[in-house]
Amino acid sequence: PGKKVLIVYAHQEPKSFNGSLLKIAVEELTKQGCSVTVSDLYAMHLGGSPPMPQVVSVLWMLRDGPEMTVNRKNLSSFCKAGLLPLLTGSWKKAGTRFHFLSAQFPLFWFSMPAILKGWMDRVLVQGFAYDLSKSYDGGLLQDKLSLFSFTTGGTTEMYSKGGIGGDIRYVLWPMQHGIMHFCGLKVLEPHICYAPENVSVEKRKEMLSAWTQRLKTLWKEEPIDCSPEWYFK
Ligand code: FAD
Ligand code: ZN
């Protein structure tokens, strides 16, 4: 209870399987007494060019502690994202802490949808999420937890070591290690729903209740050992 949760969500359709997984997470975590914020990226039109106040408020959620360092590098990313006027205005507002960052999305091209990658590019900038010599276990967002929850078109067999897609962990490497761990976050086991389009309604219900069950004991989970061996051993 009292934990602050941020869920970045990337699916256009609320009635989708991803929409259902999101709804479950919001309901279950809220029930546990967490304060849950959802960034619905398509609804926020994050793909477009206008400045988005939501993105800025998310920045404040992400980082607690001392003010963010402004440097040439992150200034330029904020400018490119059209966020600078908003950001400077709210520079000194106290940031609320978040403890847990979760992403909910369908797997696109062995990766996250571009809109979600764009969120990562714009929000997790230098001086805020990492800095020179402040990365991985020394990243600026350390002591926070992250989790990737996603759906696939391919089946479990396809994403096994001998399968056509190779081990799903190869896909997780850039996201979990290259982004979250790089910024200092600890990584919980991913939550993957394989091929929801190709299974029976009963199986889909089962997958959804497995997610509910997992969320019930989420805070007791140990992070994975996010090292190259975890992915490629
Ligand atoms: P949906 O189609 O929304 O859901 C599946 C079914 O579940 C639907 O019938 C829906 O009605 C039903 N449902 C929703 N909620 C409930 C509920 N509460 N109870 C019961 N049933 C429910 N896949 C890969 O494996 N690898 C890739 O590299 C890849 N690249 C892609 C690239 C692009 C550009 C696109 C568009 C797709 C790609 N895919 C890939 C496929 C994609 O990952 C899947 O289509 C997606 O993960 C399915 O999730 P969804 O939420 O859209 O499913
Ligand atoms: Zn790692």
PDB file of C-alpha atoms and ligand atoms in Angstrom:
ATOM      1  CA  PRO A   1       0.000   0.000   0.000  1.00  0.00           C
ATOM      2  CA  GLY A   2       1.094   3.544  -0.691  1.00  0.00           C
ATOM      3  CA  LYS A   3       3.326   2.492  -3.572  1.00  0.00           C
ATOM      4  CA  LYS A   4       3.267   4.812  -6.573  1.00  0.00           C
ATOM      5  CA  VAL A   5       2.875   3.037  -9.851  1.00  0.00           C
ATOM      6  CA  LEU A   6       3.246   4.396 -13.360  1.00  0.00           C
ATOM      7  CA  ILE A   7       1.947   2.327 -16.251  1.00  0.00           C
ATOM      8  CA  VAL A   8       2.863   3.372 -19.778  1.00  0.00           C
ATOM      9  CA  TYR A   9       0.345   1.858 -22.099  1.00  0.00           C
ATOM     10  CA  ALA A  10       0.500   1.539 -25.878  1.00  0.00           C
ATOM     11  CA  HIS A  11      -2.601   0.153 -27.588  1.00  0.00           C
ATOM     12  CA  GLN A  12      -5.238   2.092 -29.518  1.00  0.00           C
ATOM     13  CA  GLU A  13      -8.157  -0.154 -28.622  1.00  0.00           C
ATOM     14  CA  PRO A  14      -9.510  -0.274 -25.062  1.00  0.00           C
ATOM     15  CA  LYS A  15     -11.304  -3.557 -25.832  1.00  0.00           C
ATOM     16  CA  SER A  16      -8.067  -5.245 -26.891  1.00  0.00           C
ATOM     17  CA  PHE A  17      -6.350  -7.916 -24.873  1.00  0.00           C
ATOM     18  CA  ASN A  18      -3.772  -5.322 -23.881  1.00  0.00           C
ATOM     19  CA  GLY A  19      -6.627  -3.073 -22.791  1.00  0.00           C
ATOM     20  CA  SER A  20      -7.918  -5.881 -20.580  1.00  0.00           C
ATOM     21  CA  LEU A  21      -4.467  -6.478 -19.080  1.00  0.00           C
ATOM     22  CA  LEU A  22      -4.163  -2.768 -18.336  1.00  0.00           C
ATOM     23  CA  LYS A  23      -7.580  -2.656 -16.704  1.00  0.00           C
ATOM     24  CA  ILE A  24      -6.666  -5.592 -14.485  1.00  0.00           C
ATOM     25  CA  ALA A  25      -3.422  -3.955 -13.378  1.00  0.00           C
ATOM     26  CA  VAL A  26      -5.145  -0.671 -12.560  1.00  0.00           C
ATOM     27  CA  GLU A  27      -7.920  -2.401 -10.610  1.00  0.00           C
ATOM     28  CA  GLU A  28      -5.734  -4.842  -8.722  1.00  0.00           C
ATOM     29  CA  LEU A  29      -2.999  -2.373  -7.781  1.00  0.00           C
ATOM     30  CA  THR A  30      -5.536   0.266  -6.793  1.00  0.00           C
ATOM     31  CA  LYS A  31      -7.277  -2.321  -4.635  1.00  0.00           C
ATOM     32  CA  GLN A  32      -3.954  -2.946  -2.912  1.00  0.00           C
ATOM     33  CA  GLY A  33      -3.782   0.742  -2.012  1.00  0.00           C
ATOM     34  CA  CYS A  34      -1.216   1.746  -4.615  1.00  0.00           C
ATOM     35  CA  SER A  35      -1.596   5.045  -6.386  1.00  0.00           C
ATOM     36  CA  VAL A  36      -1.689   4.219 -10.051  1.00  0.00           C
ATOM     37  CA  THR A  37      -1.067   6.604 -12.947  1.00  0.00           C
ATOM     38  CA  VAL A  38      -1.606   5.487 -16.514  1.00  0.00           C
ATOM     39  CA  SER A  39       0.069   7.180 -19.462  1.00  0.00           C
ATOM     40  CA  ASP A  40      -2.082   6.148 -22.398  1.00  0.00           C
ATOM     41  CA  LEU A  41       0.342   7.046 -25.151  1.00  0.00           C
ATOM     42  CA  TYR A  42      -1.985   6.847 -28.142  1.00  0.00           C
ATOM     43  CA  ALA A  43      -4.610   8.863 -26.298  1.00  0.00           C
ATOM     44  CA  MET A  44      -1.944  11.448 -25.487  1.00  0.00           C
ATOM     45  CA  HIS A  45      -0.991  11.580 -29.193  1.00  0.00           C
ATOM     46  CA  LEU A  46       2.600  11.120 -28.234  1.00  0.00           C
ATOM     47  CA  GLY A  47       3.393  10.362 -31.856  1.00  0.00           C
ATOM     48  CA  GLY A  48       2.470  13.941 -32.865  1.00  0.00           C
ATOM     49  CA  SER A  49       4.418  17.133 -32.484  1.00  0.00           C
ATOM     50  CA  PRO A  50       2.449  19.335 -30.043  1.00  0.00           C
ATOM     51  CA  PRO A  51       3.896  19.673 -26.549  1.00  0.00           C
ATOM     52  CA  MET A  52       2.261  17.336 -24.125  1.00  0.00           C
ATOM     53  CA  PRO A  53       1.778  18.418 -20.528  1.00  0.00           C
ATOM     54  CA  GLN A  54       1.189  14.821 -19.559  1.00  0.00           C
ATOM     55  CA  VAL A  55       4.714  13.926 -20.534  1.00  0.00           C
ATOM     56  CA  VAL A  56       6.062  16.614 -18.282  1.00  0.00           C
ATOM     57  CA  SER A  57       4.027  15.530 -15.303  1.00  0.00           C
ATOM     58  CA  VAL A  58       5.298  12.049 -15.904  1.00  0.00           C
ATOM     59  CA  LEU A  59       8.829  13.376 -15.717  1.00  0.00           C
ATOM     60  CA  TRP A  60       8.048  14.666 -12.276  1.00  0.00           C
ATOM     61  CA  MET A  61       6.665  11.361 -11.202  1.00  0.00           C
ATOM     62  CA  LEU A  62       9.704   9.523 -12.348  1.00  0.00           C
ATOM     63  CA  ARG A  63      12.348  11.368 -10.483  1.00  0.00           C
ATOM     64  CA  ASP A  64      12.494  12.092  -6.810  1.00  0.00           C
ATOM     65  CA  GLY A  65      15.375  13.658  -4.990  1.00  0.00           C
ATOM     66  CA  PRO A  66      17.294  16.724  -6.061  1.00  0.00           C
ATOM     67  CA  GLU A  67      16.393  18.752  -9.099  1.00  0.00           C
ATOM     68  CA  MET A  68      17.307  17.453 -12.413  1.00  0.00           C
ATOM     69  CA  THR A  69      20.560  18.683 -13.872  1.00  0.00           C
ATOM     70  CA  VAL A  70      20.086  20.748 -16.969  1.00  0.00           C
ATOM     71  CA  ASN A  71      22.796  20.204 -19.483  1.00  0.00           C
ATOM     72  CA  ARG A  72      23.294  20.789 -23.154  1.00  0.00           C
ATOM     73  CA  LYS A  73      22.307  17.253 -23.999  1.00  0.00           C
ATOM     74  CA  ASN A  74      18.995  16.977 -22.203  1.00  0.00           C
ATOM     75  CA  LEU A  75      18.034  20.512 -23.087  1.00  0.00           C
ATOM     76  CA  SER A  76      18.294  19.599 -26.717  1.00  0.00           C
ATOM     77  CA  SER A  77      16.156  16.489 -26.287  1.00  0.00           C
ATOM     78  CA  PHE A  78      13.481  18.487 -24.534  1.00  0.00           C
ATOM     79  CA  CYS A  79      13.562  21.118 -27.250  1.00  0.00           C
ATOM     80  CA  LYS A  80      13.211  18.500 -29.943  1.00  0.00           C
ATOM     81  CA  ALA A  81      10.272  16.984 -28.119  1.00  0.00           C
ATOM     82  CA  GLY A  82       8.701  20.460 -27.860  1.00  0.00           C
ATOM     83  CA  LEU A  83       8.687  20.220 -24.103  1.00  0.00           C
ATOM     84  CA  LEU A  84      11.056  22.901 -22.980  1.00  0.00           C
ATOM     85  CA  PRO A  85       8.610  25.739 -22.234  1.00  0.00           C
ATOM     86  CA  LEU A  86       6.470  23.454 -20.136  1.00  0.00           C
ATOM     87  CA  LEU A  87       9.371  21.831 -18.461  1.00  0.00           C
ATOM     88  CA  THR A  88      11.146  24.978 -17.382  1.00  0.00           C
ATOM     89  CA  GLY A  89       7.861  26.253 -15.956  1.00  0.00           C
ATOM     90  CA  SER A  90       7.455  23.229 -13.748  1.00  0.00           C
ATOM     91  CA  TRP A  91      11.148  22.748 -13.100  1.00  0.00           C
ATOM     92  CA  LYS A  92      10.983  23.295  -9.397  1.00  0.00           C
ATOM     93  CA  LYS A  93       7.706  21.607  -8.653  1.00  0.00           C
ATOM     94  CA  ALA A  94       8.282  18.838  -6.226  1.00  0.00           C
ATOM     95  CA  GLY A  95       8.395  15.534  -8.003  1.00  0.00           C
ATOM     96  CA  THR A  96       6.295  12.783  -6.591  1.00  0.00           C
ATOM     97  CA  ARG A  97       8.057   9.552  -6.122  1.00  0.00           C
ATOM     98  CA  PHE A  98       7.216   6.520  -8.128  1.00  0.00           C
ATOM     99  CA  HIS A  99       8.310   3.071  -7.100  1.00  0.00           C
ATOM    100  CA  PHE A 100       7.253   0.972 -10.005  1.00  0.00           C
ATOM    101  CA  LEU A 101       7.253   1.537 -13.758  1.00  0.00           C
ATOM    102  CA  SER A 102       5.315  -0.900 -15.868  1.00  0.00           C
ATOM    103  CA  ALA A 103       4.829  -0.979 -19.638  1.00  0.00           C
ATOM    104  CA  GLN A 104       1.833  -2.681 -21.286  1.00  0.00           C
ATOM    105  CA  PHE A 105       1.969  -3.210 -25.048  1.00  0.00           C
ATOM    106  CA  PRO A 106       1.729  -5.624 -27.985  1.00  0.00           C
ATOM    107  CA  LEU A 107       5.072  -6.830 -29.383  1.00  0.00           C
ATOM    108  CA  PHE A 108       5.784  -5.014 -32.669  1.00  0.00           C
ATOM    109  CA  TRP A 109       8.679  -6.175 -34.817  1.00  0.00           C
ATOM    110  CA  PHE A 110      10.438  -7.926 -31.949  1.00  0.00           C
ATOM    111  CA  SER A 111      10.242  -4.731 -29.925  1.00  0.00           C
ATOM    112  CA  MET A 112       7.912  -2.207 -28.356  1.00  0.00           C
ATOM    113  CA  PRO A 113       5.610  -0.075 -30.528  1.00  0.00           C
ATOM    114  CA  ALA A 114       7.332   3.058 -31.860  1.00  0.00           C
ATOM    115  CA  ILE A 115       5.109   5.289 -29.742  1.00  0.00           C
ATOM    116  CA  LEU A 116       6.394   3.615 -26.580  1.00  0.00           C
ATOM    117  CA  LYS A 117       9.967   3.722 -27.774  1.00  0.00           C
ATOM    118  CA  GLY A 118       9.384   7.438 -28.387  1.00  0.00           C
ATOM    119  CA  TRP A 119       8.282   7.817 -24.774  1.00  0.00           C
ATOM    120  CA  MET A 120      11.492   6.147 -23.614  1.00  0.00           C
ATOM    121  CA  ASP A 121      13.578   8.364 -25.922  1.00  0.00           C
ATOM    122  CA  ARG A 122      11.944  11.540 -24.633  1.00  0.00           C
ATOM    123  CA  VAL A 123      11.476  10.808 -20.968  1.00  0.00           C
ATOM    124  CA  LEU A 124      14.560   8.811 -20.048  1.00  0.00           C
ATOM    125  CA  VAL A 125      17.047  11.492 -21.016  1.00  0.00           C
ATOM    126  CA  GLN A 126      20.594  12.146 -19.931  1.00  0.00           C
ATOM    127  CA  GLY A 127      20.901  14.037 -16.687  1.00  0.00           C
ATOM    128  CA  PHE A 128      17.553  12.710 -15.610  1.00  0.00           C
ATOM    129  CA  ALA A 129      17.610   8.932 -16.008  1.00  0.00           C
ATOM    130  CA  TYR A 130      21.318   8.381 -16.469  1.00  0.00           C
ATOM    131  CA  ASP A 131      24.472  10.372 -16.909  1.00  0.00           C
ATOM    132  CA  LEU A 132      28.056   9.906 -17.903  1.00  0.00           C
ATOM    133  CA  SER A 133      29.364   7.254 -15.525  1.00  0.00           C
ATOM    134  CA  LYS A 134      25.903   6.965 -13.956  1.00  0.00           C
ATOM    135  CA  SER A 135      24.379   3.986 -15.641  1.00  0.00           C
ATOM    136  CA  TYR A 136      23.314   0.408 -14.950  1.00  0.00           C
ATOM    137  CA  ASP A 137      23.505  -0.193 -11.177  1.00  0.00           C
ATOM    138  CA  GLY A 138      24.597   3.444 -10.851  1.00  0.00           C
ATOM    139  CA  GLY A 139      21.772   4.810 -13.052  1.00  0.00           C
ATOM    140  CA  LEU A 140      19.801   7.778 -11.746  1.00  0.00           C
ATOM    141  CA  LEU A 141      16.512   5.889 -11.336  1.00  0.00           C
ATOM    142  CA  GLN A 142      17.876   3.237  -9.039  1.00  0.00           C
ATOM    143  CA  ASP A 143      15.773   1.666  -6.284  1.00  0.00           C
ATOM    144  CA  LYS A 144      12.821   1.664  -8.600  1.00  0.00           C
ATOM    145  CA  LEU A 145      11.270  -1.419 -10.138  1.00  0.00           C
ATOM    146  CA  SER A 146      10.283  -2.015 -13.735  1.00  0.00           C
ATOM    147  CA  LEU A 147       8.255  -4.636 -15.541  1.00  0.00           C
ATOM    148  CA  PHE A 148       7.451  -5.262 -19.186  1.00  0.00           C
ATOM    149  CA  SER A 149       4.035  -6.804 -19.729  1.00  0.00           C
ATOM    150  CA  PHE A 150       3.254  -7.597 -23.337  1.00  0.00           C
ATOM    151  CA  THR A 151       1.396  -9.783 -25.802  1.00  0.00           C
ATOM    152  CA  THR A 152       2.688 -11.494 -28.910  1.00  0.00           C
ATOM    153  CA  GLY A 153       1.374 -12.829 -32.177  1.00  0.00           C
ATOM    154  CA  GLY A 154       3.803 -15.741 -32.025  1.00  0.00           C
ATOM    155  CA  THR A 155       3.426 -18.763 -29.777  1.00  0.00           C
ATOM    156  CA  THR A 156       5.578 -19.931 -26.868  1.00  0.00           C
ATOM    157  CA  GLU A 157       7.153 -22.580 -29.120  1.00  0.00           C
ATOM    158  CA  MET A 158       8.156 -19.960 -31.683  1.00  0.00           C
ATOM    159  CA  TYR A 159       9.861 -17.950 -28.955  1.00  0.00           C
ATOM    160  CA  SER A 160      11.866 -20.811 -27.507  1.00  0.00           C
ATOM    161  CA  LYS A 161      15.572 -21.357 -28.110  1.00  0.00           C
ATOM    162  CA  GLY A 162      15.104 -23.754 -30.985  1.00  0.00           C
ATOM    163  CA  GLY A 163      12.037 -21.914 -32.294  1.00  0.00           C
ATOM    164  CA  ILE A 164      11.806 -19.711 -35.367  1.00  0.00           C
ATOM    165  CA  GLY A 165      11.871 -16.493 -33.327  1.00  0.00           C
ATOM    166  CA  GLY A 166      14.594 -17.618 -30.944  1.00  0.00           C
ATOM    167  CA  ASP A 167      14.442 -17.273 -27.162  1.00  0.00           C
ATOM    168  CA  ILE A 168      12.133 -14.421 -26.110  1.00  0.00           C
ATOM    169  CA  ARG A 169      14.978 -13.264 -23.870  1.00  0.00           C
ATOM    170  CA  TYR A 170      16.849 -12.040 -26.951  1.00  0.00           C
ATOM    171  CA  VAL A 171      13.968  -9.614 -27.483  1.00  0.00           C
ATOM    172  CA  LEU A 172      14.023  -8.600 -23.830  1.00  0.00           C
ATOM    173  CA  TRP A 173      17.719  -7.708 -23.852  1.00  0.00           C
ATOM    174  CA  PRO A 174      17.453  -4.218 -25.414  1.00  0.00           C
ATOM    175  CA  MET A 175      14.332  -3.325 -23.433  1.00  0.00           C
ATOM    176  CA  GLN A 176      15.187  -4.653 -19.996  1.00  0.00           C
ATOM    177  CA  HIS A 177      18.952  -4.391 -19.973  1.00  0.00           C
ATOM    178  CA  GLY A 178      19.511  -1.646 -22.552  1.00  0.00           C
ATOM    179  CA  ILE A 179      16.855   0.710 -21.198  1.00  0.00           C
ATOM    180  CA  MET A 180      15.634  -0.116 -17.670  1.00  0.00           C
ATOM    181  CA  HIS A 181      18.780  -1.528 -16.164  1.00  0.00           C
ATOM    182  CA  PHE A 182      20.832   1.138 -17.936  1.00  0.00           C
ATOM    183  CA  CYS A 183      18.795   3.794 -16.120  1.00  0.00           C
ATOM    184  CA  GLY A 184      19.285   1.990 -12.808  1.00  0.00           C
ATOM    185  CA  LEU A 185      15.863   0.388 -12.442  1.00  0.00           C
ATOM    186  CA  LYS A 186      15.570  -3.149 -11.198  1.00  0.00           C
ATOM    187  CA  VAL A 187      13.774  -5.518 -13.520  1.00  0.00           C
ATOM    188  CA  LEU A 188      11.046  -7.966 -12.536  1.00  0.00           C
ATOM    189  CA  GLU A 189      10.297 -11.051 -14.646  1.00  0.00           C
ATOM    190  CA  PRO A 190       8.443  -9.943 -17.767  1.00  0.00           C
ATOM    191  CA  HIS A 191       4.798 -10.890 -18.101  1.00  0.00           C
ATOM    192  CA  ILE A 192       4.166 -12.328 -21.533  1.00  0.00           C
ATOM    193  CA  CYS A 193       0.836 -13.431 -22.956  1.00  0.00           C
ATOM    194  CA  TYR A 194       1.597 -15.466 -26.038  1.00  0.00           C
ATOM    195  CA  ALA A 195      -0.727 -15.324 -29.027  1.00  0.00           C
ATOM    196  CA  PRO A 196      -3.974 -14.215 -27.346  1.00  0.00           C
ATOM    197  CA  GLU A 197      -5.571 -13.937 -30.780  1.00  0.00           C
ATOM    198  CA  ASN A 198      -5.106 -17.631 -31.470  1.00  0.00           C
ATOM    199  CA  VAL A 199      -6.399 -19.240 -28.302  1.00  0.00           C
ATOM    200  CA  SER A 200      -9.854 -20.064 -26.971  1.00  0.00           C
ATOM    201  CA  VAL A 201     -11.871 -17.623 -24.908  1.00  0.00           C
ATOM    202  CA  GLU A 202     -11.302 -19.872 -21.880  1.00  0.00           C
ATOM    203  CA  LYS A 203      -7.544 -19.766 -22.363  1.00  0.00           C
ATOM    204  CA  ARG A 204      -7.714 -15.984 -22.675  1.00  0.00           C
ATOM    205  CA  LYS A 205      -9.628 -15.763 -19.399  1.00  0.00           C
ATOM    206  CA  GLU A 206      -6.992 -17.994 -17.822  1.00  0.00           C
ATOM    207  CA  MET A 207      -4.223 -15.713 -19.032  1.00  0.00           C
ATOM    208  CA  LEU A 208      -6.010 -12.712 -17.577  1.00  0.00           C
ATOM    209  CA  SER A 209      -6.535 -14.342 -14.203  1.00  0.00           C
ATOM    210  CA  ALA A 210      -2.882 -15.423 -14.149  1.00  0.00           C
ATOM    211  CA  TRP A 211      -2.000 -11.720 -14.417  1.00  0.00           C
ATOM    212  CA  THR A 212      -4.365 -10.846 -11.576  1.00  0.00           C
ATOM    213  CA  GLN A 213      -2.801 -13.597  -9.461  1.00  0.00           C
ATOM    214  CA  ARG A 214       0.705 -12.437 -10.186  1.00  0.00           C
ATOM    215  CA  LEU A 215      -0.121  -8.853  -9.248  1.00  0.00           C
ATOM    216  CA  LYS A 216      -1.341  -9.995  -5.846  1.00  0.00           C
ATOM    217  CA  THR A 217       2.192 -10.995  -4.824  1.00  0.00           C
ATOM    218  CA  LEU A 218       4.090  -8.584  -7.041  1.00  0.00           C
ATOM    219  CA  TRP A 219       5.751  -6.730  -4.176  1.00  0.00           C
ATOM    220  CA  LYS A 220       7.262  -9.930  -2.831  1.00  0.00           C
ATOM    221  CA  GLU A 221       9.068 -10.685  -6.078  1.00  0.00           C
ATOM    222  CA  GLU A 222      12.834 -10.552  -6.392  1.00  0.00           C
ATOM    223  CA  PRO A 223      14.199  -8.725  -9.432  1.00  0.00           C
ATOM    224  CA  ILE A 224      15.914 -10.839 -12.065  1.00  0.00           C
ATOM    225  CA  ASP A 225      19.682 -10.945 -12.256  1.00  0.00           C
ATOM    226  CA  CYS A 226      19.761  -8.618 -15.244  1.00  0.00           C
ATOM    227  CA  SER A 227      23.166  -9.554 -16.613  1.00  0.00           C
ATOM    228  CA  PRO A 228      24.161 -10.716 -20.114  1.00  0.00           C
ATOM    229  CA  GLU A 229      24.063 -14.333 -18.856  1.00  0.00           C
ATOM    230  CA  TRP A 230      20.350 -14.096 -18.036  1.00  0.00           C
ATOM    231  CA  TYR A 231      19.661 -13.385 -21.685  1.00  0.00           C
ATOM    232  CA  PHE A 232      22.260 -15.353 -23.592  1.00  0.00           C
ATOM    233  CA  LYS A 233      23.454 -18.207 -21.410  1.00  0.00           C
TER     234      LYS A 233
HETATM  235  P1  FAD B   1      -6.405  -8.480 -29.490  1.00  0.00           P
HETATM  236  O1  FAD B   1      -6.577  -8.892 -30.886  1.00  0.00           O
HETATM  237  O2  FAD B   1      -6.970  -7.188 -29.042  1.00  0.00           O
HETATM  238  O3  FAD B   1      -6.980  -9.585 -28.496  1.00  0.00           O
HETATM  239  C1  FAD B   1      -7.037 -10.949 -28.814  1.00  0.00           C
HETATM  240  C2  FAD B   1      -8.440 -11.425 -28.497  1.00  0.00           C
HETATM  241  O4  FAD B   1      -8.687 -11.287 -27.094  1.00  0.00           O
HETATM  242  C3  FAD B   1      -9.531 -10.598 -29.203  1.00  0.00           C
HETATM  243  O5  FAD B   1     -10.431 -11.487 -29.775  1.00  0.00           O
HETATM  244  C4  FAD B   1     -10.156  -9.814 -28.068  1.00  0.00           C
HETATM  245  O6  FAD B   1     -11.519  -9.525 -28.310  1.00  0.00           O
HETATM  246  C5  FAD B   1     -10.000 -10.765 -26.920  1.00  0.00           C
HETATM  247  N1  FAD B   1     -10.157 -10.167 -25.596  1.00  0.00           N
HETATM  248  C6  FAD B   1      -9.871  -8.903 -25.203  1.00  0.00           C
HETATM  249  N2  FAD B   1     -10.195  -8.738 -23.912  1.00  0.00           N
HETATM  250  C7  FAD B   1     -10.686  -9.926 -23.468  1.00  0.00           C
HETATM  251  C8  FAD B   1     -11.192 -10.378 -22.216  1.00  0.00           C
HETATM  252  N3  FAD B   1     -11.264  -9.563 -21.161  1.00  0.00           N
HETATM  253  N4  FAD B   1     -11.587 -11.646 -22.122  1.00  0.00           N
HETATM  254  C9  FAD B   1     -11.531 -12.504 -23.189  1.00  0.00           C
HETATM  255  N5  FAD B   1     -11.079 -12.112 -24.399  1.00  0.00           N
HETATM  256  C10 FAD B   1     -10.645 -10.840 -24.534  1.00  0.00           C
HETATM  257  N6  FAD B   1       3.866 -10.449 -33.024  1.00  0.00           N
HETATM  258  C11 FAD B   1       5.011 -11.111 -32.732  1.00  0.00           C
HETATM  259  O7  FAD B   1       4.960 -12.169 -32.097  1.00  0.00           O
HETATM  260  N7  FAD B   1       6.226 -10.624 -33.100  1.00  0.00           N
HETATM  261  C12 FAD B   1       6.350  -9.469 -33.793  1.00  0.00           C
HETATM  262  O8  FAD B   1       7.468  -9.073 -34.109  1.00  0.00           O
HETATM  263  C13 FAD B   1       5.160  -8.745 -34.143  1.00  0.00           C
HETATM  264  N8  FAD B   1       5.230  -7.594 -34.823  1.00  0.00           N
HETATM  265  C14 FAD B   1       4.088  -6.893 -35.076  1.00  0.00           C
HETATM  266  C15 FAD B   1       4.188  -5.661 -35.736  1.00  0.00           C
HETATM  267  C16 FAD B   1       3.049  -4.930 -36.001  1.00  0.00           C
HETATM  268  C17 FAD B   1       3.177  -3.591 -36.673  1.00  0.00           C
HETATM  269  C18 FAD B   1       1.779  -5.432 -35.616  1.00  0.00           C
HETATM  270  C19 FAD B   1       0.530  -4.655 -35.896  1.00  0.00           C
HETATM  271  C20 FAD B   1       1.671  -6.635 -34.970  1.00  0.00           C
HETATM  272  C21 FAD B   1       2.822  -7.389 -34.688  1.00  0.00           C
HETATM  273  N9  FAD B   1       2.754  -8.606 -33.992  1.00  0.00           N
HETATM  274  C22 FAD B   1       3.917  -9.277 -33.705  1.00  0.00           C
HETATM  275  C23 FAD B   1       1.465  -9.151 -33.507  1.00  0.00           C
HETATM  276  C24 FAD B   1       1.028  -8.474 -32.224  1.00  0.00           C
HETATM  277  O9  FAD B   1       2.031  -8.597 -31.230  1.00  0.00           O
HETATM  278  C25 FAD B   1      -0.275  -9.094 -31.721  1.00  0.00           C
HETATM  279  O10 FAD B   1      -1.242  -8.862 -32.691  1.00  0.00           O
HETATM  280  C26 FAD B   1      -0.709  -8.495 -30.395  1.00  0.00           C
HETATM  281  O11 FAD B   1       0.259  -8.772 -29.404  1.00  0.00           O
HETATM  282  C27 FAD B   1      -2.049  -9.030 -29.926  1.00  0.00           C
HETATM  283  O12 FAD B   1      -2.476  -8.288 -28.801  1.00  0.00           O
HETATM  284  P2  FAD B   1      -3.820  -7.401 -28.856  1.00  0.00           P
HETATM  285  O13 FAD B   1      -4.032  -6.789 -27.519  1.00  0.00           O
HETATM  286  O14 FAD B   1      -3.806  -6.476 -30.014  1.00  0.00           O
HETATM  287  O15 FAD B   1      -4.846  -8.584 -29.122  1.00  0.00           O
HETATM  288 ZN    ZN B   2      20.765  -5.782 -17.056  1.00  0.00          ZN
END
